[in-house]
């Protein structure tokens, strides 16, 4: 399967496929805002259903907070504000009246949620709190906007927020969140690295941030999720206190973590090819498409049989579509291939005669005849195979794009030449981190999380390396 065009002109491929695969309308007349189309919205919903399941299973409860935050409350946490100041849209008027207190359109919801936490938390018994919401947020992004990837209205912001009695519990929560995200991306077959972001790239108001990055086909790293330990920063500002057993008041410890529709872009990139999308079956809005191949001069009930097959597969719980349009089969094939439908079943006169169906896998193009008698079982098997193979292929490509480099010249050159991620030894010092960024000209993703103990010396200070640092060109 060809991925050349994706590599060389990823941007063009991506915007082309958004429209032709019925994912997004990109001509909405406000910069950074886009329209979800039916097929795209179904894909989005099934991806976020997985996330919902993972969060619910691990004791998170869904809430829904208002979108507007009063300026005075929004401005309380100094660091947070410094980070978001330049990105906030303000509501200043209600009708013709100027508002007494300006209202921020949430760029994220810490400052909307935590004042309510302050009302809810009284004693130790009220903790922990683990909530999440899937909402839209607004960020006045100044870098180039891109559908799903850098939006001014993020339509699908999944944010979770937690509060704990003890520092260690917040630490444990960070690990739980990292594991939830790992499972999420594994389910989607989206490969990733996990790093602890350097201080200059830490979420505004957090003690530290852990981030997931994948690679776009053009070799640039894309941050697809973050987990933050907020420690007591927000708790102190918003007065989130609980009474411990002895009657003493304590500030809570907090974490938050989020992903957005960027993960949908990551799914499209991880599995797509020259033709278009290639979707993992469990999230594909249509898993199986049936294309009848009628034969004019013969009296074979192709359509009738195709309908029977459709009903049989639908009854088995598969998302199946019968394409009865008056189009040439070849056009239909291409149409569904572009949309990434994992499996096509063709029913032609030959198939009818032999009581079989011809199955074609979207990912490999592999064709095979399936006897009608074992259709259900065989189709399910094939789909499972596709899921596994897509994941494996994506991870193989990803691993091949991670290179080791011992010194700044090599780091610089490797990324310049082929993009991807470079793993280098690092003493872990902030100054050396900054120098690495300066001298290579690329971005530090950060210290590799649960990475292998590195061999070698820090390329800057020559001290023995304590950790591995990952470096890439980023989006
Ligand atoms: C965590 C959830 C936060 O906002 N507050 C609540 C924390 N973290 S974050 O890193 O700023 O955002 C989380 C993830 O959202 C995606 N993202 C975006 N996606 C599309 N367009 C944007 N403008 C945008 N900004 C952030 C990123 O994947 C990020 O990791
Ligand atoms: Zn060093």
Short mmCIF file of C-alpha atoms and ligand atoms in Angstrom, two decimals:
data_model
loop_
_atom_site.label_atom_id
_atom_site.label_comp_id
_atom_site.label_asym_id
_atom_site.label_seq_id
_atom_site.Cartn_x
_atom_site.Cartn_y
_atom_site.Cartn_z
CA UNK A 1 0.00 0.00 0.00
CA UNK A 2 1.34 3.40 -0.95
CA UNK A 3 1.93 6.15 1.56
CA UNK A 4 4.24 8.27 -0.60
CA UNK A 5 1.87 11.07 -1.29
CA UNK A 6 0.99 11.31 2.38
CA UNK A 7 4.63 11.78 3.21
CA UNK A 8 5.35 14.38 0.60
CA UNK A 9 2.16 16.28 0.63
CA UNK A 10 0.43 15.45 3.79
CA UNK A 11 -1.35 18.77 4.11
CA UNK A 12 -2.95 18.48 0.71
CA UNK A 13 -3.91 14.86 1.31
CA UNK A 14 -5.46 15.76 4.64
CA UNK A 15 -7.60 18.64 3.41
CA UNK A 16 -8.61 16.71 0.31
CA UNK A 17 -9.76 13.72 2.28
CA UNK A 18 -11.77 15.79 4.76
CA UNK A 19 -14.17 16.74 2.01
CA UNK A 20 -14.06 13.70 -0.22
CA UNK A 21 -14.55 11.29 2.67
CA UNK A 22 -17.42 13.38 4.02
CA UNK A 23 -15.58 14.20 7.25
CA UNK A 24 -15.50 17.99 7.38
CA UNK A 25 -16.60 21.08 5.51
CA UNK A 26 -13.66 23.45 5.68
CA UNK A 27 -15.21 26.52 4.08
CA UNK A 28 -17.00 27.92 7.11
CA UNK A 29 -16.42 31.69 7.04
CA UNK A 30 -14.62 32.02 10.39
CA UNK A 31 -10.92 31.18 10.65
CA UNK A 32 -10.24 28.07 12.69
CA UNK A 33 -13.89 26.91 12.76
CA UNK A 34 -15.12 23.94 10.74
CA UNK A 35 -18.25 21.87 10.18
CA UNK A 36 -18.51 18.19 11.03
CA UNK A 37 -20.17 16.29 8.18
CA UNK A 38 -22.26 13.14 8.79
CA UNK A 39 -19.56 10.52 8.21
CA UNK A 40 -17.01 12.51 10.19
CA UNK A 41 -19.38 13.06 13.07
CA UNK A 42 -20.15 9.34 13.29
CA UNK A 43 -16.43 8.62 13.39
CA UNK A 44 -15.93 11.26 16.07
CA UNK A 45 -18.73 9.81 18.14
CA UNK A 46 -17.47 6.26 18.02
CA UNK A 47 -13.94 7.36 18.94
CA UNK A 48 -15.19 9.35 21.90
CA UNK A 49 -17.49 6.52 22.96
CA UNK A 50 -14.31 4.51 23.60
CA UNK A 51 -12.96 7.34 25.73
CA UNK A 52 -16.24 7.61 27.64
CA UNK A 53 -16.17 3.88 28.35
CA UNK A 54 -12.60 4.02 29.67
CA UNK A 55 -13.38 6.97 31.92
CA UNK A 56 -16.61 5.52 33.27
CA UNK A 57 -14.93 2.18 33.98
CA UNK A 58 -12.31 3.93 36.06
CA UNK A 59 -14.78 5.85 38.17
CA UNK A 60 -15.05 9.18 36.37
CA UNK A 61 -18.45 10.84 36.22
CA UNK A 62 -19.65 13.01 33.40
CA UNK A 63 -20.68 16.62 34.10
CA UNK A 64 -21.51 19.63 31.97
CA UNK A 65 -20.36 23.09 32.98
CA UNK A 66 -21.31 26.47 31.46
CA UNK A 67 -19.19 27.90 28.71
CA UNK A 68 -18.79 31.41 30.14
CA UNK A 69 -16.41 32.34 32.95
CA UNK A 70 -16.50 35.73 34.73
CA UNK A 71 -13.29 37.69 34.25
CA UNK A 72 -12.54 38.16 37.96
CA UNK A 73 -12.74 34.42 38.61
CA UNK A 74 -10.87 33.56 35.44
CA UNK A 75 -7.99 35.84 36.44
CA UNK A 76 -7.35 34.39 39.90
CA UNK A 77 -4.60 31.91 39.09
CA UNK A 78 -1.69 34.05 37.89
CA UNK A 79 0.30 31.40 35.99
CA UNK A 80 -2.78 30.04 34.29
CA UNK A 81 -3.69 33.50 33.09
CA UNK A 82 -0.22 34.24 31.83
CA UNK A 83 -0.51 31.10 29.73
CA UNK A 84 -3.97 31.77 28.33
CA UNK A 85 -4.23 35.57 28.29
CA UNK A 86 -3.49 35.89 24.59
CA UNK A 87 -5.89 33.09 23.63
CA UNK A 88 -9.17 34.11 25.21
CA UNK A 89 -12.26 35.29 23.37
CA UNK A 90 -14.27 37.72 25.48
CA UNK A 91 -17.99 38.29 25.61
CA UNK A 92 -18.42 41.95 26.41
CA UNK A 93 -22.04 42.68 25.52
CA UNK A 94 -25.47 41.22 26.13
CA UNK A 95 -27.65 42.64 23.42
CA UNK A 96 -27.05 46.41 23.53
CA UNK A 97 -25.85 46.40 27.13
CA UNK A 98 -22.22 46.39 28.01
CA UNK A 99 -21.64 43.69 30.63
CA UNK A 100 -20.44 44.76 34.10
CA UNK A 101 -18.14 41.77 34.23
CA UNK A 102 -16.66 40.53 30.97
CA UNK A 103 -17.15 36.83 30.33
CA UNK A 104 -14.46 34.55 28.95
CA UNK A 105 -15.40 31.82 26.48
CA UNK A 106 -13.67 28.90 28.22
CA UNK A 107 -10.28 28.06 26.68
CA UNK A 108 -10.27 25.09 29.10
CA UNK A 109 -12.38 24.71 32.24
CA UNK A 110 -10.15 24.78 35.34
CA UNK A 111 -11.38 28.24 36.31
CA UNK A 112 -14.99 27.31 35.65
CA UNK A 113 -14.95 24.00 37.51
CA UNK A 114 -12.74 24.63 40.53
CA UNK A 115 -14.83 27.37 42.17
CA UNK A 116 -17.64 24.77 42.26
CA UNK A 117 -15.26 22.17 43.72
CA UNK A 118 -14.70 24.69 46.53
CA UNK A 119 -18.43 24.50 47.31
CA UNK A 120 -18.59 20.72 47.09
CA UNK A 121 -15.53 19.77 49.10
CA UNK A 122 -16.03 19.93 52.85
CA UNK A 123 -14.48 16.88 54.40
CA UNK A 124 -12.21 14.01 53.60
CA UNK A 125 -15.33 12.02 52.73
CA UNK A 126 -16.00 14.23 49.69
CA UNK A 127 -12.75 13.11 48.09
CA UNK A 128 -11.60 12.04 45.62
CA UNK A 129 -13.57 13.83 42.93
CA UNK A 130 -13.15 12.48 39.40
CA UNK A 131 -15.21 14.17 36.73
CA UNK A 132 -15.03 14.75 33.01
CA UNK A 133 -16.87 16.59 30.30
CA UNK A 134 -16.81 16.61 26.52
CA UNK A 135 -17.41 20.17 25.41
CA UNK A 136 -16.37 22.86 23.00
CA UNK A 137 -13.71 25.38 23.98
CA UNK A 138 -12.38 28.46 22.27
CA UNK A 139 -8.73 29.35 21.86
CA UNK A 140 -7.61 32.29 19.81
CA UNK A 141 -4.72 30.37 18.26
CA UNK A 142 -2.18 32.55 16.49
CA UNK A 143 -0.22 29.80 14.70
CA UNK A 144 -1.70 28.57 11.44
CA UNK A 145 -5.07 26.92 12.07
CA UNK A 146 -5.84 23.49 10.62
CA UNK A 147 -9.00 21.37 10.74
CA UNK A 148 -9.01 19.08 13.82
CA UNK A 149 -5.38 19.89 14.57
CA UNK A 150 -5.25 23.54 15.52
CA UNK A 151 -8.72 24.96 15.98
CA UNK A 152 -10.06 28.16 17.36
CA UNK A 153 -13.22 26.38 18.35
CA UNK A 154 -12.26 22.93 19.58
CA UNK A 155 -15.60 21.14 19.32
CA UNK A 156 -14.61 17.93 21.10
CA UNK A 157 -12.55 18.77 24.14
CA UNK A 158 -12.58 15.88 26.57
CA UNK A 159 -11.30 17.22 29.85
CA UNK A 160 -11.11 15.34 33.12
CA UNK A 161 -10.54 17.03 36.48
CA UNK A 162 -9.76 15.39 39.79
CA UNK A 163 -9.22 16.41 43.41
CA UNK A 164 -7.49 14.33 46.11
CA UNK A 165 -6.65 14.49 49.78
CA UNK A 166 -3.01 13.46 49.39
CA UNK A 167 -0.18 14.34 47.07
CA UNK A 168 0.51 10.63 46.43
CA UNK A 169 -3.08 10.13 45.35
CA UNK A 170 -2.70 12.86 42.75
CA UNK A 171 0.52 11.20 41.56
CA UNK A 172 -1.33 7.90 41.29
CA UNK A 173 -4.10 9.65 39.38
CA UNK A 174 -1.59 10.94 36.85
CA UNK A 175 -0.49 7.34 36.27
CA UNK A 176 -4.08 6.15 35.94
CA UNK A 177 -4.72 8.88 33.37
CA UNK A 178 -1.59 7.95 31.42
CA UNK A 179 -2.78 4.35 31.37
CA UNK A 180 -6.27 5.32 30.25
CA UNK A 181 -4.80 7.31 27.37
CA UNK A 182 -2.45 4.47 26.46
CA UNK A 183 -5.42 2.12 26.24
CA UNK A 184 -7.36 4.69 24.25
CA UNK A 185 -4.62 5.17 21.65
CA UNK A 186 -3.93 1.43 21.55
CA UNK A 187 -7.58 0.81 20.74
CA UNK A 188 -7.34 3.32 17.92
CA UNK A 189 -4.06 1.87 16.67
CA UNK A 190 -2.46 5.29 17.01
CA UNK A 191 1.22 4.97 17.97
CA UNK A 192 2.69 7.40 20.50
CA UNK A 193 5.55 8.35 22.75
CA UNK A 194 4.98 9.62 26.28
CA UNK A 195 7.19 12.36 27.68
CA UNK A 196 7.38 14.69 30.62
CA UNK A 197 7.30 18.13 29.05
CA UNK A 198 10.18 20.52 29.79
CA UNK A 199 9.42 23.40 32.19
CA UNK A 200 8.84 25.95 29.40
CA UNK A 201 6.23 23.69 27.85
CA UNK A 202 4.35 22.80 31.04
CA UNK A 203 0.62 23.54 31.17
CA UNK A 204 -0.07 26.99 32.62
CA UNK A 205 -0.60 26.46 36.35
CA UNK A 206 0.67 22.86 36.53
CA UNK A 207 3.58 21.41 38.49
CA UNK A 208 4.41 19.17 35.54
CA UNK A 209 2.82 17.90 32.35
CA UNK A 210 2.95 14.51 30.68
CA UNK A 211 2.21 14.48 26.97
CA UNK A 212 1.42 11.94 24.26
CA UNK A 213 2.84 12.63 20.81
CA UNK A 214 2.33 10.80 17.55
CA UNK A 215 3.92 11.49 14.17
CA UNK A 216 2.22 12.99 11.15
CA UNK A 217 3.20 11.41 7.82
CA UNK A 218 5.32 14.51 7.12
CA UNK A 219 7.56 13.55 10.04
CA UNK A 220 6.36 16.18 12.48
CA UNK A 221 5.29 15.33 16.01
CA UNK A 222 1.71 16.06 17.02
CA UNK A 223 0.66 16.32 20.66
CA UNK A 224 -2.49 14.25 21.02
CA UNK A 225 -3.12 14.35 24.74
CA UNK A 226 -1.80 15.71 28.00
CA UNK A 227 -1.97 14.83 31.68
CA UNK A 228 -1.13 17.50 34.25
CA UNK A 229 -0.33 17.38 37.92
CA UNK A 230 -1.67 20.67 39.27
CA UNK A 231 -0.55 19.97 42.82
CA UNK A 232 -2.11 22.65 45.06
CA UNK A 233 -1.74 25.59 42.68
CA UNK A 234 -5.40 26.00 41.88
CA UNK A 235 -6.57 24.69 45.27
CA UNK A 236 -4.86 27.58 47.05
CA UNK A 237 -6.27 30.19 44.72
CA UNK A 238 -9.84 28.87 44.68
CA UNK A 239 -9.87 27.76 48.32
CA UNK A 240 -10.32 24.03 47.76
CA UNK A 241 -9.96 22.83 51.36
CA UNK A 242 -11.14 19.81 53.28
CA UNK A 243 -11.26 19.11 56.97
CA UNK A 244 -9.06 16.19 57.94
CA UNK A 245 -9.86 13.84 60.83
CA UNK A 246 -8.21 16.00 63.48
CA UNK A 247 -10.23 19.02 62.34
CA UNK A 248 -7.35 20.64 60.49
CA UNK A 249 -7.97 22.26 57.07
CA UNK A 250 -5.94 21.00 54.10
CA UNK A 251 -5.75 22.09 50.50
CA UNK A 252 -6.55 19.35 48.00
CA UNK A 253 -4.21 18.06 45.30
CA UNK A 254 -5.43 18.13 41.72
CA UNK A 255 -4.87 16.71 38.29
CA UNK A 256 -6.44 17.32 34.91
CA UNK A 257 -6.05 15.69 31.53
CA UNK A 258 -7.41 16.24 28.09
CA UNK A 259 -7.65 15.18 24.47
CA UNK A 260 -9.43 16.76 21.54
CA UNK A 261 -10.55 15.89 18.00
CA UNK A 262 -6.86 16.02 17.17
CA UNK A 263 -7.00 12.31 17.93
CA UNK A 264 -9.36 11.86 14.96
CA UNK A 265 -6.73 13.47 12.75
CA UNK A 266 -4.22 11.08 14.31
CA UNK A 267 -6.41 8.08 13.41
CA UNK A 268 -6.78 9.31 9.84
CA UNK A 269 -3.02 9.85 9.54
CA UNK A 270 -2.01 6.61 11.20
CA UNK A 271 -3.93 4.38 8.81
CA UNK A 272 -4.67 6.41 5.68
CA UNK A 273 -2.99 5.92 2.31
CA UNK A 274 -2.89 7.42 -1.16
CA UNK A 275 -6.47 6.50 -1.88
CA UNK A 276 -7.89 7.97 1.30
CA UNK A 277 -9.04 6.85 4.70
CA UNK A 278 -8.59 3.40 6.09
CA UNK A 279 -10.52 3.00 9.30
CA UNK A 280 -10.11 0.44 12.05
CA UNK A 281 -13.33 -1.63 11.94
CA UNK A 282 -14.46 -1.00 15.52
CA UNK A 283 -14.66 2.76 14.94
CA UNK A 284 -15.66 2.75 11.27
CA UNK A 285 -19.17 4.19 10.81
CA UNK A 286 -19.65 1.56 8.11
CA UNK A 287 -17.73 -1.67 8.63
CA UNK A 288 -18.85 -3.58 5.58
CA UNK A 289 -20.13 -2.27 2.28
CA UNK A 290 -21.91 -4.58 -0.12
CA UNK A 291 -21.67 -3.81 -3.82
CA UNK A 292 -23.94 -5.83 -6.09
CA UNK A 293 -22.49 -6.43 -9.52
CA UNK A 294 -25.45 -6.95 -11.80
CA UNK A 295 -25.10 -8.59 -15.15
CA UNK A 296 -27.42 -7.23 -17.80
CA UNK A 297 -27.82 -10.25 -20.05
CA UNK A 298 -28.26 -12.82 -17.33
CA UNK A 299 -31.19 -13.42 -15.08
CA UNK A 300 -29.37 -13.64 -11.77
CA UNK A 301 -31.03 -12.19 -8.64
CA UNK A 302 -27.87 -10.38 -7.56
CA UNK A 303 -29.71 -7.54 -5.80
CA UNK A 304 -31.96 -9.88 -3.91
CA UNK A 305 -29.05 -11.89 -2.61
CA UNK A 306 -27.13 -8.75 -1.72
CA UNK A 307 -30.10 -7.62 0.37
CA UNK A 308 -30.29 -10.97 2.12
CA UNK A 309 -26.59 -10.74 2.94
CA UNK A 310 -27.02 -7.24 4.25
CA UNK A 311 -29.81 -8.35 6.58
CA UNK A 312 -27.84 -11.33 7.77
CA UNK A 313 -24.79 -9.23 8.67
CA UNK A 314 -26.84 -6.46 10.25
CA UNK A 315 -28.58 -9.05 12.41
CA UNK A 316 -25.14 -10.23 13.50
CA UNK A 317 -24.50 -6.73 14.85
CA UNK A 318 -22.31 -5.41 12.05
CA UNK A 319 -22.59 -1.90 10.63
CA UNK A 320 -23.28 -2.77 7.04
CA UNK A 321 -24.36 -0.77 4.03
CA UNK A 322 -25.74 -1.95 0.71
CA UNK A 323 -24.82 0.39 -2.13
CA UNK A 324 -27.74 0.24 -4.53
CA UNK A 325 -26.98 3.43 -6.40
CA UNK A 326 -27.12 3.46 -10.15
CA UNK A 327 -23.35 3.77 -10.58
CA UNK A 328 -20.67 1.60 -12.11
CA UNK A 329 -19.24 -0.85 -9.54
CA UNK A 330 -15.74 0.55 -10.06
CA UNK A 331 -16.92 4.00 -9.02
CA UNK A 332 -18.57 2.56 -5.96
CA UNK A 333 -15.42 0.72 -5.01
CA UNK A 334 -13.39 3.91 -5.14
CA UNK A 335 -16.07 5.87 -3.30
CA UNK A 336 -16.03 3.52 -0.30
CA UNK A 337 -12.29 3.05 -0.36
CA UNK A 338 -11.80 6.78 0.02
CA UNK A 339 -14.13 6.73 3.02
CA UNK A 340 -12.06 3.99 4.59
CA UNK A 341 -14.69 1.25 4.87
CA UNK A 342 -12.60 -1.71 6.07
CA UNK A 343 -14.29 -4.46 4.08
CA UNK A 344 -16.10 -4.63 0.73
CA UNK A 345 -18.25 -7.55 -0.27
CA UNK A 346 -18.96 -7.99 -3.94
CA UNK A 347 -21.88 -10.06 -5.11
CA UNK A 348 -21.70 -10.87 -8.81
CA UNK A 349 -23.26 -13.56 -10.98
CA UNK A 350 -20.23 -15.80 -10.49
CA UNK A 351 -20.58 -15.46 -6.72
CA UNK A 352 -24.27 -16.25 -6.85
CA UNK A 353 -23.64 -19.33 -8.91
CA UNK A 354 -20.95 -20.59 -6.54
CA UNK A 355 -22.89 -19.54 -3.43
CA UNK A 356 -20.10 -17.29 -2.29
CA UNK A 357 -19.23 -13.64 -1.77
CA UNK A 358 -16.03 -11.91 -2.83
CA UNK A 359 -14.47 -10.01 0.06
CA UNK A 360 -11.86 -7.25 -0.44
CA UNK A 361 -9.89 -5.79 2.44
CA UNK A 362 -9.43 -2.03 2.33
CA UNK A 363 -6.03 -2.09 4.03
CA UNK A 364 -4.30 -4.68 1.84
CA UNK A 365 -6.51 -4.93 -1.23
CA UNK A 366 -6.49 -8.69 -0.63
CA UNK A 367 -9.37 -10.50 -2.32
CA UNK A 368 -10.96 -13.76 -1.27
CA UNK A 369 -14.06 -15.80 -1.84
CA UNK A 370 -16.15 -16.59 1.23
CA UNK A 371 -18.74 -19.38 1.09
CA UNK A 372 -22.20 -18.08 2.02
CA UNK A 373 -22.52 -20.66 4.78
CA UNK A 374 -19.66 -19.19 6.84
CA UNK A 375 -20.10 -15.54 5.89
CA UNK A 376 -20.90 -14.11 9.33
CA UNK A 377 -18.05 -15.83 11.10
CA UNK A 378 -15.55 -15.18 8.35
CA UNK A 379 -16.44 -11.47 8.04
CA UNK A 380 -16.02 -10.98 11.78
CA UNK A 381 -12.67 -12.77 11.65
CA UNK A 382 -11.53 -10.64 8.73
CA UNK A 383 -12.48 -7.43 10.52
CA UNK A 384 -10.60 -8.45 13.63
CA UNK A 385 -7.60 -9.21 11.49
CA UNK A 386 -7.78 -5.75 9.95
CA UNK A 387 -7.82 -4.07 13.37
CA UNK A 388 -4.72 -5.95 14.49
CA UNK A 389 -2.86 -5.48 11.22
CA UNK A 390 -3.55 -1.74 11.08
CA UNK A 391 -2.26 -1.29 14.60
CA UNK A 392 0.84 -3.32 13.89
CA UNK A 393 1.61 -1.54 10.65
CA UNK A 394 1.19 1.89 12.24
CA UNK A 395 3.49 0.98 15.13
CA UNK A 396 6.12 -0.47 12.78
CA UNK A 397 6.19 2.73 10.72
CA UNK A 398 6.37 4.75 13.92
CA UNK A 399 9.22 2.75 15.43
CA UNK A 400 11.13 3.09 12.18
CA UNK A 401 10.87 6.88 12.58
CA UNK A 402 12.56 6.96 15.98
CA UNK A 403 16.33 7.24 15.76
CA UNK A 404 19.03 7.37 18.39
CA UNK A 405 21.54 10.22 18.17
CA UNK A 406 24.45 10.93 20.54
CA UNK A 407 25.30 14.58 19.75
CA UNK A 408 23.66 17.81 18.66
CA UNK A 409 25.00 17.70 15.09
CA UNK A 410 23.50 14.28 14.48
CA UNK A 411 20.21 15.24 16.12
CA UNK A 412 20.00 18.31 13.93
CA UNK A 413 20.83 16.45 10.76
CA UNK A 414 18.57 13.45 11.31
CA UNK A 415 15.49 15.58 11.93
CA UNK A 416 16.37 17.94 9.09
CA UNK A 417 16.66 15.06 6.68
CA UNK A 418 13.80 12.78 7.58
CA UNK A 419 11.80 14.29 10.40
CA UNK A 420 10.62 11.81 12.99
CA UNK A 421 11.71 11.60 16.59
CA UNK A 422 15.24 11.48 17.88
CA UNK A 423 16.14 9.89 21.19
CA UNK A 424 19.21 11.34 22.87
CA UNK A 425 20.89 10.89 26.24
CA UNK A 426 20.30 13.75 28.69
CA UNK A 427 21.51 14.69 32.14
CA UNK A 428 18.01 16.01 32.83
CA UNK A 429 19.20 19.53 33.62
CA UNK A 430 17.03 22.44 32.55
CA UNK A 431 19.93 24.48 31.18
CA UNK A 432 21.13 21.54 29.05
CA UNK A 433 17.56 21.04 27.83
CA UNK A 434 17.38 24.63 26.72
CA UNK A 435 20.79 24.36 25.06
CA UNK A 436 19.68 21.21 23.22
CA UNK A 437 16.70 23.06 21.82
CA UNK A 438 18.85 26.07 20.91
CA UNK A 439 21.68 24.14 19.31
CA UNK A 440 19.59 21.70 17.31
CA UNK A 441 16.88 24.16 16.37
CA UNK A 442 14.19 21.52 17.07
CA UNK A 443 11.70 21.04 19.87
CA UNK A 444 12.19 19.06 23.02
CA UNK A 445 9.21 16.78 23.53
CA UNK A 446 10.74 16.07 26.90
CA UNK A 447 12.06 13.31 29.09
CA UNK A 448 10.87 9.90 27.94
CA UNK A 449 8.32 8.54 30.35
CA UNK A 450 9.09 5.00 31.54
CA UNK A 451 11.87 4.99 28.95
CA UNK A 452 14.89 2.70 28.99
CA UNK A 453 17.94 3.79 30.96
CA UNK A 454 20.10 5.47 28.32
CA UNK A 455 23.72 4.78 27.54
CA UNK A 456 26.10 7.65 26.91
CA UNK A 457 26.63 11.20 28.02
CA UNK A 458 24.59 14.40 27.86
CA UNK A 459 25.55 16.03 24.53
CA UNK A 460 25.78 19.43 26.25
CA UNK A 461 27.55 18.96 29.59
CA UNK A 462 29.08 15.49 28.95
CA UNK A 463 27.86 14.23 32.32
CA UNK A 464 26.53 10.70 32.42
CA UNK A 465 22.98 10.67 31.07
CA UNK A 466 20.18 10.07 33.59
CA UNK A 467 17.29 9.97 31.18
CA UNK A 468 16.45 9.90 27.47
CA UNK A 469 15.16 13.03 25.85
CA UNK A 470 12.98 12.97 22.76
CA UNK A 471 13.40 15.68 20.15
CA UNK A 472 11.33 16.38 17.06
CA UNK A 473 9.99 19.01 14.78
CA UNK A 474 6.50 19.69 16.13
CA UNK A 475 3.17 20.93 14.87
C1 LIG B 1 -6.16 19.28 30.32
C2 LIG B 1 -7.63 19.22 30.17
C3 LIG B 1 -5.51 21.29 28.99
O1 LIG B 1 -6.18 22.19 28.51
N1 LIG B 1 -7.02 21.36 30.87
C4 LIG B 1 -8.13 20.45 30.86
C5 LIG B 1 -5.84 20.74 30.36
N2 LIG B 1 -4.46 20.74 28.38
S1 LIG B 1 -3.98 21.13 26.88
O2 LIG B 1 -2.74 20.45 26.67
O3 LIG B 1 -3.95 22.55 26.71
O4 LIG B 1 -5.06 20.55 25.91
C6 LIG B 1 -5.32 19.16 25.88
C7 LIG B 1 -5.20 18.62 24.48
O5 LIG B 1 -6.14 19.25 23.63
C8 LIG B 1 -5.62 19.35 22.31
N3 LIG B 1 -5.69 20.76 21.88
C9 LIG B 1 -6.19 21.18 20.70
N4 LIG B 1 -6.75 20.50 19.69
C10 LIG B 1 -7.16 21.19 18.62
N5 LIG B 1 -7.05 22.54 18.51
C11 LIG B 1 -6.51 23.27 19.51
N6 LIG B 1 -6.42 24.59 19.40
C12 LIG B 1 -6.05 22.57 20.68
N7 LIG B 1 -5.46 22.96 21.84
C13 LIG B 1 -5.25 21.85 22.55
C14 LIG B 1 -4.19 18.84 22.35
O6 LIG B 1 -4.14 17.50 21.89
C15 LIG B 1 -3.86 18.89 23.82
O7 LIG B 1 -2.91 17.91 24.17
ZN1 LIG B 2 23.67 18.06 30.62
#
